[in-house]
Coordinates of C-alpha atoms and ligand atoms in Angstrom, one line a residue:
M1197 CA 12.8 6.1 11.9
L1198 CA 12.1 5.6 15.7
I1199 CA 8.7 5.5 17.2
V1200 CA 8.1 5.9 21.0
L1201 CA 5.1 5.6 22.5
N1202 CA 3.8 6.6 26.2
N1203 CA 0.7 5.1 27.9
L1204 CA -0.9 4.0 24.8
K1205 CA -1.8 0.0 24.8
S1206 CA -1.1 -0.9 21.1
H1207 CA 1.2 0.1 18.6
Y1208 CA -0.3 -1.6 15.5
E1209 CA -2.2 1.2 13.7
I1210 CA 0.3 3.6 14.0
E1211 CA 3.0 1.5 12.9
Q1212 CA 0.8 0.2 9.6
L1213 CA 0.3 3.9 8.9
T1214 CA 4.0 5.1 9.2
R1215 CA 5.1 2.4 7.1
M1216 CA 3.0 3.6 4.3
F1217 CA 5.4 6.4 4.6
T1218 CA 9.0 4.8 5.6
K1219 CA 10.0 1.2 5.8
E1220 CA 12.9 1.8 8.1
L1221 CA 11.3 2.1 11.7
T1222 CA 11.4 0.5 15.0
V1223 CA 8.7 0.9 17.8
V1224 CA 9.4 1.4 21.4
Y1225 CA 7.2 2.3 24.5
G1226 CA 8.6 4.6 27.0
T1227 CA 9.3 8.3 27.3
R1228 CA 11.1 10.8 24.9
E1229 CA 13.6 11.6 27.8
Q1230 CA 14.9 7.8 27.8
Q1231 CA 15.8 7.9 24.0
A1232 CA 18.9 9.1 22.0
E1233 CA 18.5 12.7 20.9
N1234 CA 19.4 13.8 17.4
Q1235 CA 17.4 11.0 15.9
D1236 CA 14.3 11.1 13.3
M1237 CA 11.3 10.2 15.8
L1238 CA 8.0 10.0 16.3
Y1239 CA 6.9 10.6 19.9
V1240 CA 3.1 9.7 20.8
N1241 CA 2.2 10.3 24.5
R1242 CA -1.2 9.9 26.0
Q1243 CA -1.7 12.5 29.1
G1244 CA -4.9 13.4 30.6
E1245 CA -7.6 14.1 28.1
D1246 CA -5.0 14.5 24.9
V1247 CA -2.9 12.5 23.1
F1248 CA 0.1 14.5 22.0
A1249 CA 2.0 13.5 18.9
E1250 CA 5.4 15.2 17.8
L1251 CA 7.5 14.3 14.8
S1252 CA 11.1 15.2 14.3
L1253 CA 12.1 14.4 10.9
N1254 CA 15.5 15.8 9.1
G1255 CA 15.9 18.7 11.8
K1256 CA 12.2 20.0 11.4
V1257 CA 9.4 19.4 14.2
Y1258 CA 5.6 18.8 13.3
A1259 CA 3.2 18.4 16.1
G1260 CA -0.5 17.6 16.6
T1261 CA -3.3 16.5 19.2
A1262 CA -6.2 14.1 19.3
K1263 CA -8.8 13.7 22.0
A1264 CA -8.1 10.6 24.5
D1265 CA -11.1 8.5 24.5
E1266 CA -11.8 5.2 26.5
D1267 CA -12.9 3.9 23.1
E1268 CA -9.3 2.6 22.3
D1269 CA -10.6 1.9 18.3
K1270 CA -12.0 5.5 18.0
M1271 CA -9.0 6.9 19.6
M1272 CA -6.4 5.4 17.4
L1273 CA -8.4 6.5 14.4
D1274 CA -8.2 10.1 15.6
V1275 CA -4.6 9.8 16.3
C1276 CA -3.7 8.2 13.0
A1277 CA -5.6 11.0 11.3
V1278 CA -3.4 13.6 13.2
L1279 CA -0.3 11.4 12.2
Y1280 CA -1.6 11.3 8.5
K1281 CA -1.9 14.8 8.3
M1282 CA 1.7 15.3 9.9
Y1283 CA 3.4 12.8 7.4
T1284 CA 1.9 14.2 4.4
Q1285 CA 3.9 17.5 5.4
A1286 CA 6.9 16.0 6.4
F1287 CA 7.3 13.4 3.6
D1288 CA 5.6 15.8 1.0
K1289 CA 3.5 13.2 -0.1
K1290 CA -0.2 12.3 -0.1
L1291 CA -1.6 8.5 -0.6
A1292 CA -4.5 7.8 -3.0
W1293 CA -5.9 5.6 0.0
G1294 CA -5.1 8.6 2.5
M1295 CA -4.7 6.9 6.1
L1296 CA -6.6 3.3 5.1
T1297 CA -4.2 0.4 5.5
G1298 CA -6.5 -2.3 5.5
V1299 CA -6.6 -5.1 3.0
R1300 CA -10.2 -4.7 2.0
P1301 CA -11.5 -1.4 1.4
V1302 CA -14.9 -2.5 -0.3
R1303 CA -15.6 -4.5 2.9
L1304 CA -15.0 -1.4 4.8
M1305 CA -17.4 0.5 2.7
R1306 CA -19.8 -2.1 3.1
N1307 CA -19.9 -2.4 6.7
L1308 CA -20.2 1.2 7.0
C1309 CA -23.2 1.5 4.5
K1310 CA -25.0 -1.2 6.7
K1311 CA -24.4 1.1 9.7
Y1312 CA -25.5 4.1 8.0
G1313 CA -28.0 2.9 5.8
D1314 CA -26.8 4.7 2.6
I1315 CA -23.5 5.1 0.6
E1316 CA -23.5 9.0 0.3
P1317 CA -22.5 9.5 4.2
V1318 CA -19.8 6.7 3.9
K1319 CA -18.5 8.6 0.9
D1320 CA -17.9 11.3 3.2
I1321 CA -16.3 9.5 5.9
F1322 CA -13.9 8.0 3.2
K1323 CA -12.9 11.8 1.9
N1324 CA -12.8 13.5 5.2
R1325 CA -12.1 11.4 7.9
Y1326 CA -9.6 8.7 5.7
F1327 CA -8.5 11.2 3.4
V1328 CA -9.3 8.8 0.3
T1329 CA -9.1 10.7 -3.1
D1330 CA -12.1 11.0 -5.1
E1331 CA -11.0 8.8 -7.7
K1332 CA -10.3 5.8 -5.2
I1333 CA -13.7 6.6 -3.5
K1334 CA -15.6 6.1 -7.1
L1335 CA -13.6 2.8 -7.8
C1336 CA -14.6 1.4 -4.2
S1337 CA -18.3 2.4 -4.6
D1338 CA -18.5 0.9 -8.1
I1339 CA -17.2 -2.1 -7.0
Y1340 CA -19.1 -2.3 -3.6
K1341 CA -22.8 -1.8 -6.1
L1342 CA -21.5 -4.1 -8.7
Q1343 CA -21.0 -6.8 -5.9
K1344 CA -24.1 -6.1 -3.6
N1345 CA -26.6 -8.4 -5.5
I1346 CA -23.9 -11.4 -5.1
T1347 CA -23.1 -10.4 -1.6
D1348 CA -26.7 -10.1 -0.6
S1349 CA -27.7 -13.5 -2.3
C1350 CA -25.2 -15.5 -0.2
Q1351 CA -26.7 -18.0 1.8
P1352 CA -25.1 -19.3 5.4
N1353 CA -24.5 -22.7 4.4
D1354 CA -23.1 -22.1 0.9
Y1355 CA -19.3 -22.5 0.4
S1356 CA -16.6 -22.7 -2.2
L1357 CA -13.9 -25.3 -2.2
Y1358 CA -10.0 -23.8 -2.8
I1359 CA -7.3 -26.6 -3.8
S1360 CA -3.7 -25.7 -3.5
V1361 CA -1.0 -27.0 -5.8
P1362 CA 2.1 -25.3 -4.3
F1363 CA 4.5 -25.8 -7.2
C1364 CA 5.9 -23.7 -9.9
P1365 CA 8.3 -24.4 -13.0
T1366 CA 10.6 -21.8 -11.5
R1367 CA 10.4 -18.7 -8.8
C1368 CA 9.3 -15.2 -10.2
S1369 CA 11.4 -12.6 -8.5
Y1370 CA 8.4 -10.8 -7.0
C1371 CA 6.9 -13.9 -5.3
S1372 CA 6.8 -15.0 -1.6
F1373 CA 4.1 -17.3 -2.0
V1374 CA 4.9 -20.9 -0.5
S1375 CA 5.6 -22.7 -3.7
V1376 CA 8.3 -25.1 -4.4
G1377 CA 10.1 -25.5 -7.9
S1378 CA 8.8 -28.2 -9.6
T1379 CA 12.0 -29.2 -11.6
N1380 CA 13.4 -31.4 -9.0
A1381 CA 10.2 -32.0 -6.6
S1382 CA 8.9 -34.9 -9.0
K1383 CA 9.0 -37.3 -5.7
L1384 CA 7.3 -34.9 -3.5
M1385 CA 4.7 -33.5 -6.0
E1386 CA 3.7 -37.4 -6.3
Q1387 CA 3.3 -37.7 -2.8
Y1388 CA 1.7 -34.8 -2.3
V1389 CA -1.0 -35.5 -5.3
E1390 CA -1.7 -38.7 -3.4
K1391 CA -2.3 -37.0 -0.3
L1392 CA -4.3 -34.3 -1.7
C1393 CA -6.7 -36.6 -3.5
E1394 CA -7.5 -38.3 -0.1
E1395 CA -7.8 -34.6 1.6
I1396 CA -10.3 -33.5 -1.2
K1397 CA -12.5 -37.1 -0.7
Y1398 CA -12.4 -36.4 3.0
T1399 CA -13.8 -32.7 2.6
A1400 CA -16.4 -33.9 0.4
Q1401 CA -17.7 -36.2 3.1
T1402 CA -16.9 -33.2 5.6
A1403 CA -19.2 -30.8 3.8
K1404 CA -21.9 -33.3 3.3
E1405 CA -21.9 -33.7 7.3
A1406 CA -21.5 -30.0 7.7
K1407 CA -24.8 -29.6 5.5
L1408 CA -23.0 -27.3 3.2
N1409 CA -23.6 -26.4 -0.2
L1410 CA -21.1 -26.0 -2.7
K1411 CA -21.0 -22.9 -5.2
T1412 CA -17.7 -22.7 -6.6
I1413 CA -14.3 -24.3 -6.8
Y1414 CA -11.0 -22.9 -7.5
I1415 CA -8.0 -24.7 -8.1
G1416 CA -4.8 -22.5 -7.3
G1417 CA -1.2 -22.4 -6.2
G1418 CA 1.5 -22.1 -6.9
T1419 CA 0.7 -23.3 -10.7
P1420 CA -1.6 -26.3 -10.8
T1421 CA -0.2 -27.0 -14.2
A1422 CA 3.2 -27.3 -13.1
V1423 CA 2.2 -31.1 -11.9
S1424 CA 2.0 -33.5 -14.8
A1425 CA -0.9 -34.2 -16.7
E1426 CA -1.5 -37.1 -15.3
Q1427 CA -1.5 -35.9 -11.7
L1428 CA -3.7 -33.0 -12.9
R1429 CA -6.4 -35.5 -14.2
R1430 CA -6.2 -37.3 -10.9
I1431 CA -6.7 -34.3 -9.0
M1432 CA -9.6 -32.8 -11.0
Q1433 CA -11.1 -36.6 -11.4
T1434 CA -11.3 -36.8 -7.7
V1435 CA -13.1 -33.6 -7.3
K1436 CA -15.7 -34.7 -10.4
D1437 CA -16.0 -38.1 -8.3
N1438 CA -16.9 -36.5 -5.0
F1439 CA -18.6 -33.4 -5.8
D1440 CA -21.7 -32.5 -7.6
L1441 CA -20.5 -30.2 -10.5
S1442 CA -23.7 -29.7 -11.6
A1443 CA -24.8 -27.7 -8.8
I1444 CA -21.9 -25.3 -8.9
K1445 CA -21.7 -21.9 -10.7
E1446 CA -18.3 -21.7 -11.4
Y1447 CA -14.9 -23.9 -11.4
T1448 CA -11.5 -22.1 -11.9
V1449 CA -8.0 -23.5 -12.3
E1450 CA -5.1 -21.3 -12.1
A1451 CA -3.1 -22.5 -15.3
G1452 CA -0.9 -19.1 -14.8
R1453 CA 2.3 -20.1 -16.6
P1454 CA 2.5 -20.6 -20.3
D1455 CA 5.8 -22.6 -19.4
C1456 CA 3.7 -25.3 -18.2
T1457 CA 0.3 -25.5 -19.6
T1458 CA 0.1 -27.8 -22.4
K1459 CA -2.7 -28.2 -24.7
E1460 CA -3.0 -31.6 -23.3
K1461 CA -3.3 -29.9 -19.8
L1462 CA -5.9 -27.4 -20.9
Q1463 CA -8.0 -30.5 -22.6
I1464 CA -7.9 -32.1 -19.1
I1465 CA -9.0 -29.1 -17.5
K1466 CA -11.7 -28.6 -19.6
E1467 CA -12.8 -32.3 -20.0
L1468 CA -13.2 -32.6 -16.1
G1469 CA -15.3 -29.5 -15.6
A1470 CA -13.5 -26.3 -15.1
D1471 CA -15.2 -23.3 -17.0
R1472 CA -12.6 -20.6 -16.3
V1473 CA -8.6 -20.4 -16.5
S1474 CA -6.3 -17.6 -15.8
I1475 CA -3.4 -17.4 -18.0
N1476 CA -1.0 -14.9 -16.9
P1477 CA 1.3 -12.7 -19.3
Q1478 CA 2.1 -10.3 -16.4
T1479 CA 3.7 -8.2 -19.0
F1480 CA 3.8 -8.2 -23.0
S1481 CA 7.7 -7.7 -22.9
D1482 CA 10.2 -10.3 -23.0
E1483 CA 12.8 -7.9 -21.3
V1484 CA 10.6 -7.6 -18.4
L1485 CA 9.6 -11.2 -18.1
K1486 CA 13.2 -12.1 -18.3
A1487 CA 13.9 -9.6 -15.5
I1488 CA 11.6 -11.3 -13.0
G1489 CA 12.4 -14.8 -13.5
R1490 CA 9.7 -15.9 -15.7
R1491 CA 10.6 -18.7 -18.3
H1492 CA 8.2 -18.2 -21.0
T1493 CA 8.0 -15.4 -23.6
H1494 CA 5.3 -13.0 -24.8
A1495 CA 4.7 -15.2 -27.8
D1496 CA 4.3 -18.4 -25.7
F1497 CA 1.5 -16.6 -23.6
V1498 CA -0.6 -15.9 -26.7
E1499 CA 0.0 -19.2 -27.9
C1500 CA -1.4 -20.7 -24.9
Y1501 CA -4.1 -18.3 -24.4
E1502 CA -5.1 -19.1 -27.9
T1503 CA -5.5 -22.8 -27.4
A1504 CA -7.8 -22.2 -24.5
K1505 CA -9.8 -19.8 -26.3
E1506 CA -10.5 -22.3 -28.8
M1507 CA -11.5 -25.1 -26.5
G1508 CA -14.2 -22.6 -25.7
F1509 CA -14.0 -21.8 -22.0
K1510 CA -16.5 -19.3 -20.6
S1511 CA -14.0 -17.0 -19.2
I1512 CA -10.3 -16.5 -19.6
N1513 CA -8.6 -14.3 -16.7
T1514 CA -5.3 -12.7 -17.9
D1515 CA -3.0 -11.1 -14.8
L1516 CA -1.0 -8.0 -15.4
I1517 CA 1.3 -6.5 -12.9
A1518 CA 2.0 -2.4 -12.6
G1519 CA 5.3 -1.6 -11.6
L1520 CA 7.4 -4.6 -12.5
P1521 CA 11.3 -3.9 -12.5
L1522 CA 12.5 -2.3 -16.4
D1523 CA 8.6 -1.8 -17.3
T1524 CA 7.6 1.9 -18.3
V1525 CA 4.3 3.4 -18.3
E1526 CA 4.3 3.0 -22.2
G1527 CA 5.1 -0.7 -21.6
F1528 CA 2.5 -1.3 -19.1
E1529 CA 0.0 0.4 -21.6
K1530 CA 0.7 -1.7 -24.1
S1531 CA 0.2 -5.0 -22.1
L1532 CA -3.2 -3.7 -21.3
K1533 CA -3.9 -3.0 -24.8
G1534 CA -2.7 -6.4 -25.7
C1535 CA -5.0 -8.2 -23.2
I1536 CA -8.0 -6.2 -24.3
E1537 CA -7.3 -7.0 -28.1
L1538 CA -7.0 -10.7 -27.0
G1539 CA -10.8 -10.3 -25.6
A1540 CA -9.7 -11.8 -22.0
E1541 CA -13.1 -11.7 -20.4
N1542 CA -11.1 -11.1 -17.1
I1543 CA -8.1 -8.7 -16.9
T1544 CA -6.5 -8.5 -13.1
V1545 CA -4.2 -5.7 -12.7
H1546 CA -2.0 -6.2 -9.6
T1547 CA 0.3 -3.3 -8.5
L1548 CA 3.8 -4.8 -7.6
T1549 CA 4.4 -5.7 -3.9
L1550 CA 7.9 -5.8 -2.5
K1551 CA 7.3 -8.9 -0.3
R1552 CA 9.9 -9.2 2.3
A1553 CA 10.7 -13.2 1.5
S1554 CA 10.6 -12.4 -2.5
N1555 CA 14.1 -12.4 -4.5
I1556 CA 13.6 -8.7 -5.3
V1557 CA 13.7 -7.7 -1.7
T1558 CA 16.0 -10.5 -0.3
G1559 CA 18.6 -9.8 -3.1
N1560 CA 18.8 -6.1 -2.7
Q1561 CA 17.9 -5.9 -6.4
N1562 CA 18.4 -2.0 -6.9
N1563 CA 15.4 -1.5 -9.4
S1564 CA 13.9 1.8 -10.2
Y1565 CA 10.1 1.6 -10.4
A1566 CA 8.4 3.5 -13.2
D1567 CA 5.4 5.8 -11.7
V1568 CA 3.0 3.2 -10.8
E1569 CA 0.5 5.5 -10.4
Q1570 CA 0.4 6.8 -13.9
M1571 CA 0.6 3.1 -14.9
L1572 CA -2.5 2.7 -13.0
A1573 CA -4.3 5.6 -14.9
K1574 CA -4.3 3.6 -17.7
N1575 CA -7.0 1.4 -16.7
A1576 CA -9.1 4.1 -17.8
L1577 CA -8.8 2.1 -21.1
L1578 CA -10.4 -0.9 -19.6
A1579 CA -13.6 1.1 -19.1
E1580 CA -13.6 2.6 -22.5
N1581 CA -13.7 -1.1 -23.7
G1582 CA -16.3 -2.1 -21.9
Y1583 CA -14.8 -3.7 -18.8
V1584 CA -16.1 -3.0 -15.3
P1585 CA -14.1 -3.4 -12.0
Y1586 CA -15.6 -6.1 -9.7
Y1587 CA -13.3 -6.9 -6.8
M1588 CA -10.3 -5.5 -5.0
Y1589 CA -7.7 -5.7 -2.6
R1590 CA -4.9 -4.1 -1.1
Q1591 CA -1.3 -5.5 -0.1
K1592 CA 1.0 -4.6 2.6
A1593 CA 4.4 -2.9 0.9
T1594 CA 2.6 -2.3 -2.2
L1595 CA 4.4 0.4 -4.5
Q1596 CA 2.6 3.9 -3.5
S1597 CA 0.4 1.7 -1.3
L1598 CA -2.1 1.3 -4.2
E1599 CA -4.5 -1.7 -5.0
N1600 CA -5.2 -4.8 -7.3
V1601 CA -8.2 -4.7 -9.1
G1602 CA -10.1 -7.3 -11.2
F1603 CA -11.9 -5.8 -14.2
S1604 CA -14.3 -8.0 -16.0
Q1605 CA -16.7 -8.1 -19.0
P1606 CA -20.4 -8.0 -18.1
C1607 CA -21.5 -11.4 -16.4
H1608 CA -18.1 -12.7 -16.3
E1609 CA -17.2 -11.6 -13.0
S1610 CA -15.4 -14.4 -11.2
L1611 CA -17.8 -15.3 -8.0
Y1612 CA -14.9 -16.8 -6.1
N1613 CA -12.8 -14.0 -6.1
I1614 CA -15.7 -11.8 -4.5
Y1615 CA -16.4 -14.3 -1.9
I1616 CA -12.7 -14.8 -0.9
M1617 CA -11.7 -11.2 -1.0
E1618 CA -14.8 -10.0 0.6
E1619 CA -14.9 -12.7 3.4
I1620 CA -18.6 -13.3 3.0
Q1621 CA -18.8 -17.1 2.2
T1622 CA -17.2 -20.1 3.7
I1623 CA -14.5 -21.3 2.0
I1624 CA -12.9 -24.7 2.6
S1625 CA -9.5 -25.2 1.5
C1626 CA -7.5 -28.8 0.7
G1627 CA -3.6 -28.7 0.3
A1628 CA -0.6 -26.8 1.8
G1629 CA -0.6 -23.2 2.3
G1630 CA -4.6 -23.8 2.6
V1631 CA -6.9 -21.7 5.0
T1632 CA -10.4 -22.7 5.6
K1633 CA -12.5 -20.0 6.7
V1634 CA -15.8 -20.6 8.3
V1635 CA -18.0 -17.8 8.1
G1636 CA -21.0 -17.5 10.5
P1637 CA -24.3 -16.3 10.0
N1638 CA -23.5 -13.0 11.5
G1639 CA -20.3 -12.5 9.6
E1640 CA -18.2 -14.5 12.1
L1641 CA -15.1 -15.9 10.8
K1642 CA -13.1 -19.1 12.2
R1643 CA -9.8 -20.1 10.6
I1644 CA -8.5 -23.4 10.4
Y1645 CA -5.0 -23.7 9.0
N1646 CA -3.4 -26.2 6.9
Y1647 CA 0.5 -26.8 6.9
K1648 CA 2.3 -24.3 5.0
Y1649 CA 5.0 -26.6 3.3
P1650 CA 4.4 -29.6 1.0
T1651 CA 6.9 -31.5 3.0
E1652 CA 5.0 -31.0 6.2
Y1653 CA 1.7 -31.6 4.8
V1654 CA 2.7 -35.0 3.1
K1655 CA 4.9 -36.0 6.6
D1656 CA 2.0 -35.1 9.0
F1657 CA -1.1 -35.8 6.8
D1658 CA -3.3 -37.5 9.6
T1659 CA -3.4 -33.7 11.5
I1660 CA -4.7 -32.2 8.5
L1661 CA -7.7 -34.6 8.6
K1662 CA -8.1 -34.1 12.0
R1663 CA -8.1 -30.3 11.5
K1664 CA -11.1 -31.0 9.0
D1665 CA -13.0 -32.7 11.5
E1666 CA -13.3 -29.0 13.2
V1667 CA -15.2 -27.7 10.1
T1668 CA -18.0 -29.6 11.4
E1669 CA -17.4 -28.3 14.7
V1670 CA -17.6 -24.8 13.8
C1671 CA -20.8 -25.5 11.5
R1672 CA -22.4 -26.9 14.5
Q1673 CA -21.2 -23.9 16.8
F1674 CA -22.7 -21.6 14.1
G1675 CA -26.3 -23.4 14.1
F1676 CA -25.6 -25.1 10.4
L1677 CA -26.3 -28.2 11.8
N1678 CA -29.7 -27.5 13.4
D1679 CA -32.5 -28.3 11.6
Ligands
SF4_3095 S1 3.8 -18.4 -10.9 FE1 2.8 -17.1 -9.2 S2 3.0 -18.6 -7.3 FE2 4.4 -19.4 -9.0 S3 6.6 -18.3 -8.7 FE3 5.6 -16.8 -10.0 S4 4.3 -15.6 -8.9 FE4 5.0 -17.1 -7.4

């Protein structure tokens, strides 16, 4: 579809909204007359007091008008509301999140609650202005209420530490993360671990100078257990030697892949202070696991999970994905029930996202996806079994524009997941692909990027350390260093 914009400054909101209905689109600025006729086209033209929108699709024409406004953000909100109504008619579909395109609906709700001083008018805005369904408004407000004590108790000087290990045994077909296959990367992995340990030590020093207080640690990736047991021990020993673990509230290691998470590695994780691990089945079907390029079976997952359980970790998270190729609504329900029966303290239900760099998309794999909305409706089983939703985020290109939700047994909510998704606490990141986010006292956010790929990270490591120095500088700007 062609989008033609006239007398408008930006196309971002219109493009994001349109992508939830159709993926193939081109945006140009100009007048309608400059475009070829007989094609599917949205024309948005600001003229005088009004913004006119006209959609020609499959030989039918839909039209609407919004008020022009000096406040561009407000005007775009009104334009998108007009477009959303036109699209629901033209494409004959409504979206559960209505016209909301953002990644963080709970944060939006929190900010609006601050503005209006109460949640009721905010629910009304979600329903009547953004066209969100009652079911999603309830999900969002339940999470907002559960998080409130946690978000309110964050102090400006608090921070969490994220450590990235961007290696995996094989690449899952839906993945677009910057993770390197570990099978042929032993030299790179060794160089990486060495530099990572240096960065961890430097970060401890930086955080001390910036007068920050460590609250949680998260070692993620990739799959941190893709490195050898000895390398994992070195990374975690460096953390232990350089940070005061007695003062932190949570320490997680992603042990996501049962095909590289051995008993020895789980023991190291436990011994060196982590109290939470994530062991991810994704699905309980071996057929689906094979279709997505995971090298392990369901039985491997259960064995790995039971081993971790016996070791006495405080919380174990299990990730599931709704909408995987070959999966069915019944298959998804079986996976969900399986995680509940195992007694996992956290169950995170992702909705499949068709990321542009993933093998599913680049390989043009012609999959048919079961009704993912029906799959997510099975999440009701979690509430029936005492789980509560505690964090949520959305991604671009997710099937049916749905969401990812973390569910938890009471008192097992992962603080790190809340901090990172709500962007309410500083996160200092180490390793390739890491992004440090320093959060100021009024919610301002300053991002400092590490290199994306492990090869660049190892090669130009001096730059990584120099960028760490910026953390102290930003903390100074935010006033953390003033006594
Ligand atoms: S384990 Fe995770 S990071 Fe690794 S390839 Fe699979 S989805 Fe990507």
